Amino acid sequence: MIWIDTHTHLHEPDFDGDRSEVLQRAQARGVTQLIDPGEDLAGSQRSAALASQWPGYFAACGVHPHESGALQEDWIDELNLLLDHLKVVAVGEIGLDLHYTFSPLSAQQPAFEAQLALARQRQLPVIVHTREAEEETLATLRQAQDGSLTGVIHSFAGSASFAKACLDLGFLLSFSGIVTFKTADALREVAAWVPADRILVETDAPYLAPVPHRGKRNEPAFCVDTGQVLAQVRRTPVEVLAQQTTENARRLFRLPQQEVGFGESR
Ligand SMILES: [Zn+2]
């Protein structure tokens, strides 16, 4: 079985001590490709640099809503340059977060819109973070959708109506360890009916470790645990779920079809 962890922050210092071992453990469970999204320009650059070291390692570059309050004037040009890197497959993670509002909405909104426009211009998919901002996120995505915008709502934890609206806009939904949590019955109901060609799996490591690893540092190997729960919920054999999510990830992010993995660190 082959899996793709479509959202895993392996460039974070949490993994500086044992990144190679983490990648070996992922490969041992069939996770042979992953996408590491940046949260700001420096993180995006680290992710892109790491991506050039392993064939199965891909990067996304973007500015997270939390970081959108502290941007230099020419940040979008710098981001545009980062997107030239060969292993960068998406703009992300970008979006709106009205739960923490570490940055005010007045900073989040223009940063989100600018990055959606850049993604369209560069013909790259987007990785969207949204928390307690369903209406605002939908309005922004609707505005940006000219028929060419593709992307995923990552670590989906929203309502059924939000899920439907995102699917209508052409987006995929990606499920993290949250879907394995005891209290997540409503989310499991959503995960049960997402169309088979619109579902992805991710860890969001180092955060949100799935059951039975809850509370520990999360890592790409654990996306298999989330995949097993998704298969159960959807009454699908786990092999089929693995194949569907892998095909969906390769199609959205235009990843190579080979099971390249993390064997040959350069
Ligand atoms: Zn993330």
Short mmCIF file of C-alpha atoms and ligand atoms in Angstrom, two decimals:
data_model
loop_
_atom_site.label_atom_id
_atom_site.label_comp_id
_atom_site.label_asym_id
_atom_site.label_seq_id
_atom_site.Cartn_x
_atom_site.Cartn_y
_atom_site.Cartn_z
CA MET A 1 0.00 0.00 0.00
CA ILE A 2 1.23 3.46 -0.94
CA TRP A 3 0.33 6.62 0.98
CA ILE A 4 1.05 10.32 0.49
CA ASP A 5 1.19 12.64 3.51
CA THR A 6 -0.09 15.80 1.82
CA HIS A 7 0.62 18.16 4.74
CA THR A 8 3.54 17.65 7.08
CA HIS A 9 5.82 20.38 8.47
CA LEU A 10 9.03 18.38 8.44
CA HIS A 11 11.18 21.51 8.10
CA GLU A 12 10.24 22.46 11.67
CA PRO A 13 13.06 22.28 14.27
CA ASP A 14 11.07 19.49 16.00
CA PHE A 15 12.59 17.15 13.38
CA ASP A 16 16.16 18.51 13.24
CA GLY A 17 17.45 15.68 15.45
CA ASP A 18 16.03 12.71 13.55
CA ARG A 19 14.59 13.79 10.17
CA SER A 20 16.20 10.88 8.26
CA GLU A 21 14.88 8.33 10.75
CA VAL A 22 11.40 9.88 10.56
CA LEU A 23 11.51 9.53 6.76
CA GLN A 24 12.68 5.92 7.01
CA ARG A 25 9.80 5.10 9.36
CA ALA A 26 7.39 6.73 6.90
CA GLN A 27 8.76 4.70 4.00
CA ALA A 28 8.55 1.50 6.06
CA ARG A 29 4.77 2.04 6.30
CA GLY A 30 4.37 2.87 2.60
CA VAL A 31 4.41 6.68 2.88
CA THR A 32 6.68 7.37 -0.09
CA GLN A 33 5.81 10.96 -0.98
CA LEU A 34 5.02 13.99 1.18
CA ILE A 35 4.39 17.71 0.96
CA ASP A 36 5.93 20.10 3.48
CA PRO A 37 4.18 23.51 3.53
CA GLY A 38 5.90 26.63 4.79
CA GLU A 39 4.27 29.01 7.30
CA ASP A 40 6.36 32.03 6.30
CA LEU A 41 9.08 32.88 3.76
CA ALA A 42 11.94 31.50 5.87
CA GLY A 43 10.07 28.25 6.59
CA SER A 44 9.11 27.93 2.93
CA GLN A 45 12.75 28.30 1.94
CA ARG A 46 13.82 25.61 4.44
CA SER A 47 11.13 23.30 3.12
CA ALA A 48 12.25 23.81 -0.50
CA ALA A 49 15.89 23.19 0.46
CA LEU A 50 14.98 19.95 2.24
CA ALA A 51 12.87 18.86 -0.73
CA SER A 52 15.94 18.80 -2.95
CA GLN A 53 17.53 16.17 -0.68
CA TRP A 54 15.02 13.31 -1.09
CA PRO A 55 13.12 12.27 -4.24
CA GLY A 56 9.80 11.77 -2.42
CA TYR A 57 9.96 15.09 -0.54
CA PHE A 58 8.01 18.04 -2.02
CA ALA A 59 7.50 21.58 -0.76
CA ALA A 60 4.72 24.15 -0.71
CA CYS A 61 5.57 27.81 -0.19
CA GLY A 62 3.31 30.39 1.38
CA VAL A 63 2.50 32.65 4.30
CA HIS A 64 0.15 31.29 6.99
CA PRO A 65 -2.57 33.65 8.28
CA HIS A 66 -0.80 33.73 11.68
CA GLU A 67 2.29 35.21 10.01
CA SER A 68 0.52 37.67 7.71
CA GLY A 69 0.82 40.60 10.12
CA ALA A 70 4.62 40.74 9.89
CA LEU A 71 5.27 40.99 6.14
CA GLN A 72 7.87 43.12 4.34
CA GLU A 73 6.73 45.24 1.43
CA ASP A 74 8.15 42.96 -1.29
CA TRP A 75 7.10 39.66 0.30
CA ILE A 76 4.94 38.55 -2.63
CA ASP A 77 7.88 38.95 -5.06
CA GLU A 78 10.06 36.87 -2.75
CA LEU A 79 7.38 34.22 -2.56
CA ASN A 80 7.07 34.27 -6.35
CA LEU A 81 10.83 33.58 -6.62
CA LEU A 82 10.57 30.64 -4.19
CA LEU A 83 7.91 29.09 -6.43
CA ASP A 84 10.57 28.69 -9.17
CA HIS A 85 12.14 25.85 -7.16
CA LEU A 86 11.64 22.55 -9.02
CA LYS A 87 10.25 20.67 -6.01
CA VAL A 88 7.66 23.31 -5.04
CA VAL A 89 4.25 21.91 -5.98
CA ALA A 90 1.77 24.32 -4.35
CA VAL A 91 1.17 27.70 -2.72
CA GLY A 92 0.55 27.08 0.98
CA GLU A 93 -0.30 27.17 3.57
CA ILE A 94 -2.50 30.21 3.19
CA GLY A 95 -5.94 31.16 4.49
CA LEU A 96 -7.86 32.75 7.33
CA ASP A 97 -7.83 32.01 11.07
CA LEU A 98 -10.33 33.85 13.26
CA HIS A 99 -9.82 31.47 16.19
CA TYR A 100 -6.42 32.77 17.26
CA THR A 101 -6.21 36.00 15.22
CA PHE A 102 -2.45 36.22 15.90
CA SER A 103 -2.66 38.60 12.94
CA PRO A 104 -5.71 40.86 12.44
CA LEU A 105 -8.19 39.99 9.69
CA SER A 106 -7.17 43.26 8.03
CA ALA A 107 -3.73 41.68 7.45
CA GLN A 108 -4.90 38.09 6.81
CA GLN A 109 -7.41 38.99 4.11
CA PRO A 110 -5.09 40.83 1.67
CA ALA A 111 -2.31 38.25 2.18
CA PHE A 112 -4.75 35.43 1.37
CA GLU A 113 -6.08 37.21 -1.72
CA ALA A 114 -2.60 38.07 -3.01
CA GLN A 115 -1.48 34.45 -2.68
CA LEU A 116 -4.59 33.11 -4.40
CA ALA A 117 -3.88 35.47 -7.30
CA LEU A 118 -0.24 34.35 -7.41
CA ALA A 119 -1.28 30.69 -7.44
CA ARG A 120 -3.59 31.34 -10.39
CA GLN A 121 -0.86 33.22 -12.21
CA ARG A 122 1.65 30.39 -11.58
CA GLN A 123 -0.97 27.69 -12.25
CA LEU A 124 -0.27 26.03 -8.91
CA PRO A 125 -2.78 24.49 -6.50
CA VAL A 126 -3.33 26.13 -3.09
CA ILE A 127 -3.28 24.58 0.39
CA VAL A 128 -5.87 26.40 2.49
CA HIS A 129 -5.93 26.71 6.28
CA THR A 130 -9.24 27.91 7.69
CA ARG A 131 -10.40 28.06 11.29
CA GLU A 132 -13.61 29.66 12.55
CA ALA A 133 -13.73 31.57 9.28
CA GLU A 134 -15.97 29.47 7.02
CA GLU A 135 -18.02 32.36 5.60
CA GLU A 136 -15.02 34.61 5.07
CA THR A 137 -13.00 31.79 3.48
CA LEU A 138 -15.83 30.82 1.14
CA ALA A 139 -16.43 34.41 0.05
CA THR A 140 -12.72 34.83 -0.71
CA LEU A 141 -12.42 31.53 -2.60
CA ARG A 142 -15.57 32.28 -4.61
CA GLN A 143 -14.17 35.66 -5.55
CA ALA A 144 -10.85 34.07 -6.61
CA GLN A 145 -12.34 31.12 -8.49
CA ASP A 146 -12.15 31.97 -12.18
CA GLY A 147 -12.40 28.32 -13.20
CA SER A 148 -8.65 27.74 -13.02
CA LEU A 149 -8.06 27.69 -9.24
CA THR A 150 -7.43 24.24 -7.71
CA GLY A 151 -6.58 23.26 -4.17
CA VAL A 152 -7.35 21.58 -0.90
CA ILE A 153 -8.86 22.60 2.43
CA HIS A 154 -6.27 21.06 4.73
CA SER A 155 -6.98 19.35 8.07
CA PHE A 156 -10.66 19.72 7.29
CA ALA A 157 -12.68 20.15 10.50
CA GLY A 158 -15.60 22.22 9.29
CA SER A 159 -19.34 21.76 8.95
CA ALA A 160 -21.12 19.59 6.39
CA SER A 161 -22.44 22.66 4.58
CA PHE A 162 -18.95 24.16 4.38
CA ALA A 163 -17.64 20.84 3.01
CA LYS A 164 -20.31 20.86 0.28
CA ALA A 165 -19.59 24.48 -0.64
CA CYS A 166 -15.84 23.78 -0.92
CA LEU A 167 -16.47 20.72 -3.09
CA ASP A 168 -18.78 22.81 -5.29
CA LEU A 169 -15.89 25.25 -5.76
CA GLY A 170 -13.75 22.37 -7.06
CA PHE A 171 -11.66 21.90 -3.91
CA LEU A 172 -10.52 18.67 -2.31
CA LEU A 173 -10.80 18.00 1.44
CA SER A 174 -7.86 16.62 3.41
CA PHE A 175 -8.33 14.80 6.72
CA SER A 176 -5.81 14.79 9.56
CA GLY A 177 -5.65 12.99 12.91
CA ILE A 178 -8.62 15.05 14.10
CA VAL A 179 -10.91 12.57 12.32
CA THR A 180 -9.63 9.81 14.68
CA PHE A 181 -10.44 11.73 17.88
CA LYS A 182 -13.21 10.36 20.11
CA THR A 183 -15.23 13.56 19.97
CA ALA A 184 -15.14 13.89 16.16
CA ASP A 185 -18.39 12.09 15.26
CA ALA A 186 -19.71 14.99 13.17
CA LEU A 187 -16.45 15.18 11.22
CA ARG A 188 -16.47 11.40 10.61
CA GLU A 189 -19.96 11.81 9.14
CA VAL A 190 -18.58 14.34 6.66
CA ALA A 191 -15.59 12.10 5.87
CA ALA A 192 -18.02 9.27 5.09
CA TRP A 193 -19.61 10.99 2.09
CA VAL A 194 -16.81 13.04 0.50
CA PRO A 195 -16.55 11.80 -3.12
CA ALA A 196 -13.75 9.27 -3.64
CA ASP A 197 -11.94 11.53 -6.10
CA ARG A 198 -11.92 14.50 -3.67
CA ILE A 199 -10.39 13.10 -0.49
CA LEU A 200 -6.82 13.38 0.80
CA VAL A 201 -5.02 12.28 3.95
CA GLU A 202 -2.38 14.21 5.95
CA THR A 203 -0.74 14.38 9.35
CA ASP A 204 -0.14 18.14 9.87
CA ALA A 205 2.91 16.91 11.80
CA PRO A 206 4.30 17.74 14.31
CA TYR A 207 0.75 18.64 15.47
CA LEU A 208 -2.49 16.61 15.74
CA ALA A 209 -1.12 13.07 16.12
CA PRO A 210 -3.90 10.55 15.43
CA VAL A 211 -5.12 7.90 17.84
CA PRO A 212 -3.26 5.77 19.05
CA HIS A 213 -0.38 8.29 19.08
CA ARG A 214 -2.39 11.20 20.45
CA GLY A 215 -0.34 13.62 22.55
CA LYS A 216 2.96 12.54 20.97
CA ARG A 217 4.91 14.37 18.28
CA ASN A 218 3.17 13.53 15.01
CA GLU A 219 5.14 12.22 11.99
CA PRO A 220 4.37 11.20 8.38
CA ALA A 221 4.21 7.45 9.18
CA PHE A 222 1.09 8.16 11.26
CA CYS A 223 -0.96 9.22 8.23
CA VAL A 224 -1.55 5.48 7.80
CA ASP A 225 -3.43 5.42 11.14
CA THR A 226 -5.68 8.23 9.93
CA GLY A 227 -6.14 6.43 6.60
CA GLN A 228 -7.29 3.29 8.41
CA VAL A 229 -9.97 5.25 10.28
CA LEU A 230 -11.09 6.95 7.06
CA ALA A 231 -11.40 3.54 5.36
CA GLN A 232 -13.54 2.22 8.25
CA VAL A 233 -15.78 5.28 8.25
CA ARG A 234 -16.24 5.08 4.47
CA ARG A 235 -16.74 1.27 4.51
CA THR A 236 -13.96 0.95 1.98
CA PRO A 237 -11.10 -1.57 2.04
CA VAL A 238 -8.00 0.23 3.30
CA GLU A 239 -6.10 -0.70 0.10
CA VAL A 240 -8.74 1.11 -1.96
CA LEU A 241 -8.68 4.20 0.27
CA ALA A 242 -4.87 4.29 0.04
CA GLN A 243 -5.02 4.08 -3.74
CA GLN A 244 -7.75 6.75 -4.04
CA THR A 245 -5.99 9.26 -1.80
CA THR A 246 -2.64 8.61 -3.52
CA GLU A 247 -4.13 9.12 -6.99
CA ASN A 248 -5.92 12.28 -5.84
CA ALA A 249 -2.73 13.75 -4.34
CA ARG A 250 -0.70 12.97 -7.47
CA ARG A 251 -3.35 14.53 -9.70
CA LEU A 252 -3.83 17.72 -7.63
CA PHE A 253 -0.12 18.38 -6.97
CA ARG A 254 1.17 16.84 -10.25
CA LEU A 255 3.50 14.50 -8.38
CA PRO A 256 5.49 11.79 -10.15
CA GLN A 257 3.79 8.38 -10.37
CA GLN A 258 6.84 6.47 -9.13
CA GLU A 259 7.14 5.27 -5.55
CA VAL A 260 10.39 7.12 -5.06
CA GLY A 261 10.57 7.50 -1.29
CA PHE A 262 13.38 8.76 0.89
CA GLY A 263 16.14 6.24 0.27
CA GLU A 264 18.73 8.36 -1.47
CA SER A 265 19.50 11.40 0.64
CA ARG A 266 21.77 13.67 -1.39
ZN ZN B 1 -0.16 23.07 8.67
#
